[in-house]
Amino acid sequence: MSPFFQYFLSSLSVDVVIAGAGPSGLVCGYYLAKQGWKVNVLERQLRVGGGMPGGGMMFNRITIQQEAKPVFDELDINLQVYRDGLFVADSLETISTLCSKTIKAGARIFNLMSVEDVMIKNQQVAGVVINWSATVWSKLHVDPLSMGARVVVDATGHDAEVCRIVERKTGPCLRTPSGGVMGEKSMWAEEGEKALINNTIEVFPGLVVCGMAANAVMGSPRMGAIFGGMFLSGKKAAELIATLLKTGER
Ligand code: 48H
């Protein structure tokens, strides 16, 4: 047990905490850790991968487009040509490879740990409030712990949980047209994928949103089993965060 506790105690103050170990959160963690930033990825479930194992309607394959191929090539994940500009990957190979490379790059992944709130200091997100998922699910009244971070990433998928918490507790303060979470729109794969990169922003000081959460926050469409945008959004979030950290803005 003591190796785990040492690992946990030395993870309580880091550069970046990413909420959610789906494709966008893992890719973001991979690129940041590769550059030497201290990164924790917190995942509520027993396993990582978010929506990937289920692919589309439980077919364990994911579709990606040409633009995302360089990320798959870098990670050495096999792609099968489907048709012009579209490729198919085995979702289980994708999850296991991405998880392994993210950990080997130096990111720390904590599964079964939920982000239940954020810390806000001087109008800036300064970390997350965490608890064991089992505690949250069993509705036990157990006070949480906190984990400090210079930047927090909402990679929680469709529910955009971290952004919703900030909106609920701070008012309409997000960098969206309404100041709040706009809500995901119905499926339009091409538009959803296109919008996703532009929607990957620092949505509140110290809080970056990526993946499906970015489209939910900005009011853009969903895209079904096309996953390339999630990988590109995670990569863009990492680039954005590296700039914020390097310039000392966060
Ligand atoms: C800790 C949490 C918390 C919390 C949630 O859903 P994900 O796979 O998210 P993305 O954005 O990386 O990928 C989206 C993709 O899987 C998808 O759903 C697509 C493409 N849908 C299109 C469509 O049309 O339906 O992963 C999010 C992860 C999950 O593993 C959650 O368990 C986890 O975040 N999570 N972890 N604390 N509060 N909330």
CSV table of C-alpha atoms and ligand atoms in Angstrom, one decimal:
chain,number,residue,atom,x,y,z
A,1,MET,CA,0.0,0.0,0.0
A,2,SER,CA,2.7,2.5,0.8
A,3,PRO,CA,3.9,2.9,-2.8
A,4,PHE,CA,0.3,4.0,-3.6
A,5,PHE,CA,0.1,6.4,-0.7
A,6,GLN,CA,3.5,8.0,-1.6
A,7,TYR,CA,2.3,8.3,-5.2
A,8,PHE,CA,-1.0,9.9,-4.1
A,9,LEU,CA,0.5,12.3,-1.6
A,10,SER,CA,3.0,13.5,-4.1
A,11,SER,CA,0.1,14.2,-6.6
A,12,LEU,CA,-1.9,16.6,-4.5
A,13,SER,CA,-0.4,19.7,-6.1
A,14,VAL,CA,0.3,19.5,-9.8
A,15,ASP,CA,0.4,21.6,-13.0
A,16,VAL,CA,-2.8,20.1,-14.6
A,17,VAL,CA,-5.7,18.0,-13.4
A,18,ILE,CA,-7.8,16.5,-16.1
A,19,ALA,CA,-11.3,15.3,-15.1
A,20,GLY,CA,-12.2,12.3,-17.3
A,21,ALA,CA,-10.1,9.6,-18.9
A,22,GLY,CA,-12.0,9.3,-22.2
A,23,PRO,CA,-10.2,9.9,-25.5
A,24,SER,CA,-9.8,13.7,-25.2
A,25,GLY,CA,-8.7,13.6,-21.5
A,26,LEU,CA,-6.1,10.9,-22.1
A,27,VAL,CA,-4.7,12.5,-25.3
A,28,CYS,CA,-4.5,15.8,-23.4
A,29,GLY,CA,-2.6,14.1,-20.6
A,30,TYR,CA,-0.3,12.3,-23.0
A,31,TYR,CA,0.9,15.5,-24.7
A,32,LEU,CA,1.3,17.5,-21.5
A,33,ALA,CA,3.2,14.7,-19.7
A,34,LYS,CA,5.4,14.2,-22.7
A,35,GLN,CA,6.5,17.9,-22.3
A,36,GLY,CA,7.3,17.3,-18.7
A,37,TRP,CA,4.3,18.9,-17.0
A,38,LYS,CA,3.0,17.3,-13.9
A,39,VAL,CA,-0.4,15.9,-14.8
A,40,ASN,CA,-3.1,13.9,-13.0
A,41,VAL,CA,-6.0,12.3,-14.9
A,42,LEU,CA,-9.0,11.5,-12.7
A,43,GLU,CA,-11.5,8.9,-13.8
A,44,ARG,CA,-14.7,8.2,-12.1
A,45,GLN,CA,-15.2,4.7,-13.4
A,46,LEU,CA,-13.3,1.4,-12.7
A,47,ARG,CA,-11.7,1.6,-16.2
A,48,VAL,CA,-10.4,4.3,-18.5
A,49,GLY,CA,-11.5,5.0,-22.1
A,50,GLY,CA,-14.8,6.8,-21.6
A,51,GLY,CA,-17.1,6.1,-24.6
A,52,MET,CA,-14.5,4.2,-26.7
A,53,PRO,CA,-15.2,0.6,-25.7
A,54,GLY,CA,-18.8,0.8,-26.9
A,55,GLY,CA,-17.8,2.4,-30.3
A,56,GLY,CA,-21.0,3.0,-32.1
A,57,MET,CA,-23.9,0.9,-30.8
A,58,MET,CA,-21.5,-1.5,-29.1
A,59,PHE,CA,-19.5,-2.3,-32.2
A,60,ASN,CA,-16.0,-2.0,-30.6
A,61,ARG,CA,-14.6,0.0,-33.5
A,62,ILE,CA,-14.1,3.8,-33.8
A,63,THR,CA,-14.0,5.8,-36.9
A,64,ILE,CA,-11.5,8.6,-37.4
A,65,GLN,CA,-10.8,11.0,-40.2
A,66,GLN,CA,-7.6,11.8,-42.0
A,67,GLU,CA,-6.8,14.9,-39.9
A,68,ALA,CA,-6.5,12.7,-36.7
A,69,LYS,CA,-4.3,10.1,-38.4
A,70,PRO,CA,-1.0,11.7,-37.3
A,71,VAL,CA,-2.0,11.3,-33.7
A,72,PHE,CA,-2.8,7.6,-34.2
A,73,ASP,CA,0.5,7.1,-36.1
A,74,GLU,CA,2.4,8.8,-33.3
A,75,LEU,CA,0.8,6.5,-30.7
A,76,ASP,CA,1.4,3.5,-33.0
A,77,ILE,CA,-2.3,2.5,-33.0
A,78,ASN,CA,-3.3,0.5,-36.1
A,79,LEU,CA,-5.7,1.9,-38.6
A,80,GLN,CA,-7.7,0.2,-41.3
A,81,VAL,CA,-8.7,2.2,-44.3
A,82,TYR,CA,-12.4,2.4,-44.5
A,83,ARG,CA,-13.0,4.8,-47.4
A,84,ASP,CA,-11.7,8.1,-48.7
A,85,GLY,CA,-10.3,10.0,-45.7
A,86,LEU,CA,-11.9,7.7,-43.1
A,87,PHE,CA,-10.2,5.0,-41.0
A,88,VAL,CA,-11.3,2.5,-38.5
A,89,ALA,CA,-9.5,1.6,-35.3
A,90,ASP,CA,-10.1,-1.2,-32.8
A,91,SER,CA,-11.4,0.6,-29.7
A,92,LEU,CA,-9.8,-1.8,-27.2
A,93,GLU,CA,-6.4,-1.5,-28.9
A,94,THR,CA,-6.8,2.3,-28.9
A,95,ILE,CA,-7.7,2.5,-25.2
A,96,SER,CA,-4.9,0.1,-24.0
A,97,THR,CA,-2.3,1.8,-26.2
A,98,LEU,CA,-3.3,5.3,-25.3
A,99,CYS,CA,-3.5,4.5,-21.6
A,100,SER,CA,-0.1,2.8,-21.6
A,101,LYS,CA,1.6,5.7,-23.6
A,102,THR,CA,0.0,8.3,-21.3
A,103,ILE,CA,1.3,6.6,-18.2
A,104,LYS,CA,4.7,6.0,-19.7
A,105,ALA,CA,4.9,9.7,-20.7
A,106,GLY,CA,4.6,10.4,-17.0
A,107,ALA,CA,0.9,11.3,-16.4
A,108,ARG,CA,-0.7,9.8,-13.3
A,109,ILE,CA,-4.1,8.2,-13.8
A,110,PHE,CA,-6.4,7.7,-10.8
A,111,ASN,CA,-9.4,5.6,-11.5
A,112,LEU,CA,-12.5,5.3,-9.3
A,113,MET,CA,-11.9,9.0,-8.2
A,114,SER,CA,-14.6,11.6,-9.0
A,115,VAL,CA,-14.3,15.3,-9.3
A,116,GLU,CA,-17.2,16.7,-7.3
A,117,ASP,CA,-16.3,20.4,-7.2
A,118,VAL,CA,-13.5,22.8,-8.0
A,119,MET,CA,-11.5,25.2,-5.9
A,120,ILE,CA,-11.8,28.9,-7.0
A,121,LYS,CA,-9.4,31.4,-5.6
A,122,ASN,CA,-9.2,35.0,-6.9
A,123,GLN,CA,-11.8,34.4,-9.6
A,124,GLN,CA,-9.6,31.6,-11.0
A,125,VAL,CA,-10.0,27.8,-10.9
A,126,ALA,CA,-7.2,26.6,-8.6
A,127,GLY,CA,-7.8,22.8,-8.4
A,128,VAL,CA,-10.5,20.2,-7.9
A,129,VAL,CA,-12.4,18.7,-5.0
A,130,ILE,CA,-12.2,14.9,-5.1
A,131,ASN,CA,-13.8,11.9,-3.5
A,132,TRP,CA,-13.8,8.2,-4.1
A,133,SER,CA,-16.6,7.4,-6.7
A,134,ALA,CA,-17.9,4.6,-4.4
A,135,THR,CA,-18.5,7.2,-1.7
A,136,VAL,CA,-20.4,9.5,-4.1
A,137,TRP,CA,-22.4,6.6,-5.6
A,138,SER,CA,-23.4,5.3,-2.1
A,139,LYS,CA,-24.4,8.8,-1.2
A,140,LEU,CA,-22.4,8.7,2.0
A,141,HIS,CA,-21.8,12.0,3.7
A,142,VAL,CA,-18.0,11.9,3.5
A,143,ASP,CA,-16.2,15.2,3.1
A,144,PRO,CA,-13.8,15.4,0.2
A,145,LEU,CA,-10.2,16.2,-0.3
A,146,SER,CA,-8.7,18.8,-2.7
A,147,MET,CA,-6.0,18.6,-5.3
A,148,GLY,CA,-4.3,21.8,-6.4
A,149,ALA,CA,-3.6,22.6,-10.1
A,150,ARG,CA,-2.6,25.6,-12.1
A,151,VAL,CA,-5.1,24.4,-14.8
A,152,VAL,CA,-8.1,22.1,-14.7
A,153,VAL,CA,-9.5,20.4,-17.8
A,154,ASP,CA,-13.1,19.5,-18.2
A,155,ALA,CA,-12.9,16.3,-20.3
A,156,THR,CA,-16.0,14.7,-18.7
A,157,GLY,CA,-17.8,14.2,-22.1
A,158,HIS,CA,-21.5,14.9,-22.8
A,159,ASP,CA,-22.3,16.1,-19.3
A,160,ALA,CA,-19.6,18.8,-19.1
A,161,GLU,CA,-19.7,18.3,-15.4
A,162,VAL,CA,-17.0,20.6,-14.3
A,163,CYS,CA,-18.2,23.6,-16.4
A,164,ARG,CA,-21.8,23.0,-15.0
A,165,ILE,CA,-20.4,23.1,-11.5
A,166,VAL,CA,-18.6,26.4,-12.1
A,167,GLU,CA,-21.7,27.9,-13.7
A,168,ARG,CA,-24.0,26.7,-10.9
A,169,LYS,CA,-21.7,28.0,-8.2
A,170,THR,CA,-20.3,31.2,-9.8
A,171,GLY,CA,-23.2,32.3,-12.1
A,172,PRO,CA,-23.1,32.9,-15.9
A,173,CYS,CA,-19.3,33.5,-16.0
A,174,LEU,CA,-18.2,31.1,-18.8
A,175,ARG,CA,-16.8,32.4,-22.1
A,176,THR,CA,-19.9,31.3,-24.0
A,177,PRO,CA,-22.5,33.4,-25.7
A,178,SER,CA,-24.9,33.1,-22.7
A,179,GLY,CA,-22.2,32.8,-20.0
A,180,GLY,CA,-23.5,29.3,-19.2
A,181,VAL,CA,-23.4,25.8,-20.6
A,182,MET,CA,-25.2,26.2,-24.0
A,183,GLY,CA,-26.1,22.5,-24.3
A,184,GLU,CA,-25.2,19.9,-26.9
A,185,LYS,CA,-27.2,20.0,-30.2
A,186,SER,CA,-28.6,17.1,-32.2
A,187,MET,CA,-26.3,15.0,-34.5
A,188,TRP,CA,-24.6,16.6,-37.4
A,189,ALA,CA,-21.3,14.8,-37.6
A,190,GLU,CA,-19.4,17.1,-40.0
A,191,GLU,CA,-20.4,20.3,-38.2
A,192,GLY,CA,-19.8,18.8,-34.8
A,193,GLU,CA,-16.3,17.7,-35.7
A,194,LYS,CA,-15.5,21.0,-37.3
A,195,ALA,CA,-16.8,23.0,-34.4
A,196,LEU,CA,-14.9,20.9,-31.8
A,197,ILE,CA,-11.5,22.4,-32.3
A,198,ASN,CA,-12.7,26.0,-32.1
A,199,ASN,CA,-14.7,25.1,-29.0
A,200,THR,CA,-11.6,23.8,-27.2
A,201,ILE,CA,-10.8,26.9,-25.2
A,202,GLU,CA,-10.1,28.2,-21.7
A,203,VAL,CA,-13.7,28.7,-20.8
A,204,PHE,CA,-13.0,30.3,-17.4
A,205,PRO,CA,-9.7,31.4,-16.0
A,206,GLY,CA,-7.8,28.2,-15.1
A,207,LEU,CA,-10.5,25.9,-16.7
A,208,VAL,CA,-10.0,24.4,-20.2
A,209,VAL,CA,-12.7,22.4,-21.9
A,210,CYS,CA,-12.1,19.6,-24.5
A,211,GLY,CA,-13.8,16.7,-26.2
A,212,MET,CA,-17.5,16.3,-26.2
A,213,ALA,CA,-17.7,18.6,-23.2
A,214,ALA,CA,-16.5,21.5,-25.4
A,215,ASN,CA,-19.4,21.0,-27.9
A,216,ALA,CA,-21.8,20.7,-25.0
A,217,VAL,CA,-20.6,23.9,-23.4
A,218,MET,CA,-20.6,25.9,-26.7
A,219,GLY,CA,-23.9,24.5,-28.0
A,220,SER,CA,-22.5,22.5,-31.0
A,221,PRO,CA,-23.8,19.2,-32.5
A,222,ARG,CA,-22.8,15.7,-31.5
A,223,MET,CA,-21.1,13.4,-34.1
A,224,GLY,CA,-21.9,9.8,-33.3
A,225,ALA,CA,-19.1,7.2,-33.5
A,226,ILE,CA,-16.5,9.6,-35.2
A,227,PHE,CA,-13.8,10.0,-32.6
A,228,GLY,CA,-11.0,11.8,-34.5
A,229,GLY,CA,-12.1,15.2,-33.2
A,230,MET,CA,-11.8,14.0,-29.6
A,231,PHE,CA,-8.1,13.2,-30.2
A,232,LEU,CA,-7.5,16.5,-32.0
A,233,SER,CA,-9.3,18.4,-29.3
A,234,GLY,CA,-7.2,16.7,-26.5
A,235,LYS,CA,-4.1,17.7,-28.4
A,236,LYS,CA,-5.2,21.3,-28.9
A,237,ALA,CA,-6.1,21.5,-25.2
A,238,ALA,CA,-2.6,20.4,-24.3
A,239,GLU,CA,-1.0,23.0,-26.7
A,240,LEU,CA,-3.2,25.7,-25.2
A,241,ILE,CA,-2.4,24.7,-21.6
A,242,ALA,CA,1.3,24.5,-22.3
A,243,THR,CA,1.2,28.1,-23.5
A,244,LEU,CA,-0.7,29.2,-20.5
A,245,LEU,CA,1.8,27.5,-18.2
A,246,LYS,CA,4.9,28.6,-20.1
A,247,THR,CA,3.9,32.3,-20.2
A,248,GLY,CA,3.1,32.1,-16.5
A,249,GLU,CA,-0.5,33.2,-17.2
A,250,ARG,CA,-1.6,30.3,-15.0
B,1,48H,C1,-14.2,12.0,-12.9
B,1,48H,C2,-15.6,11.8,-14.7
B,1,48H,C3,-16.5,12.8,-14.2
B,1,48H,C4,-16.1,13.3,-12.9
B,1,48H,C5,-17.3,12.1,-16.0
B,1,48H,O1,-17.4,10.5,-22.5
B,1,48H,P1,-15.9,10.5,-22.7
B,1,48H,O2,-15.4,9.4,-23.7
B,1,48H,O3,-15.4,11.9,-23.2
B,1,48H,P2,-14.6,12.5,-24.5
B,1,48H,O4,-15.1,13.8,-24.7
B,1,48H,O5,-13.2,12.3,-24.3
B,1,48H,O6,-15.1,11.6,-25.7
B,1,48H,C6,-16.5,11.6,-26.1
B,1,48H,C7,-16.8,10.3,-26.8
B,1,48H,O7,-16.6,9.2,-26.0
B,1,48H,C8,-18.3,10.4,-27.2
B,1,48H,O8,-19.1,10.2,-26.2
B,1,48H,C9,-18.7,10.7,-28.5
B,1,48H,C10,-17.7,10.9,-29.6
B,1,48H,N1,-20.0,10.9,-28.7
B,1,48H,C11,-20.6,11.4,-29.8
B,1,48H,C12,-22.1,11.1,-29.8
B,1,48H,O9,-22.8,11.6,-30.7
B,1,48H,O10,-22.6,10.5,-28.8
B,1,48H,O11,-15.1,10.3,-21.4
B,1,48H,C13,-15.4,11.1,-20.3
B,1,48H,C14,-14.9,10.4,-19.0
B,1,48H,C15,-15.8,9.1,-18.7
B,1,48H,O12,-14.9,8.1,-18.6
B,1,48H,C16,-16.4,9.5,-17.4
B,1,48H,O13,-16.5,8.4,-16.5
B,1,48H,C17,-15.5,10.5,-16.8
B,1,48H,O14,-15.1,11.3,-17.9
B,1,48H,N2,-16.1,11.5,-15.9
B,1,48H,N3,-14.4,11.5,-14.1
B,1,48H,N4,-15.0,12.9,-12.3
B,1,48H,N5,-16.9,14.2,-12.3
B,1,48H,N6,-17.5,12.9,-15.0
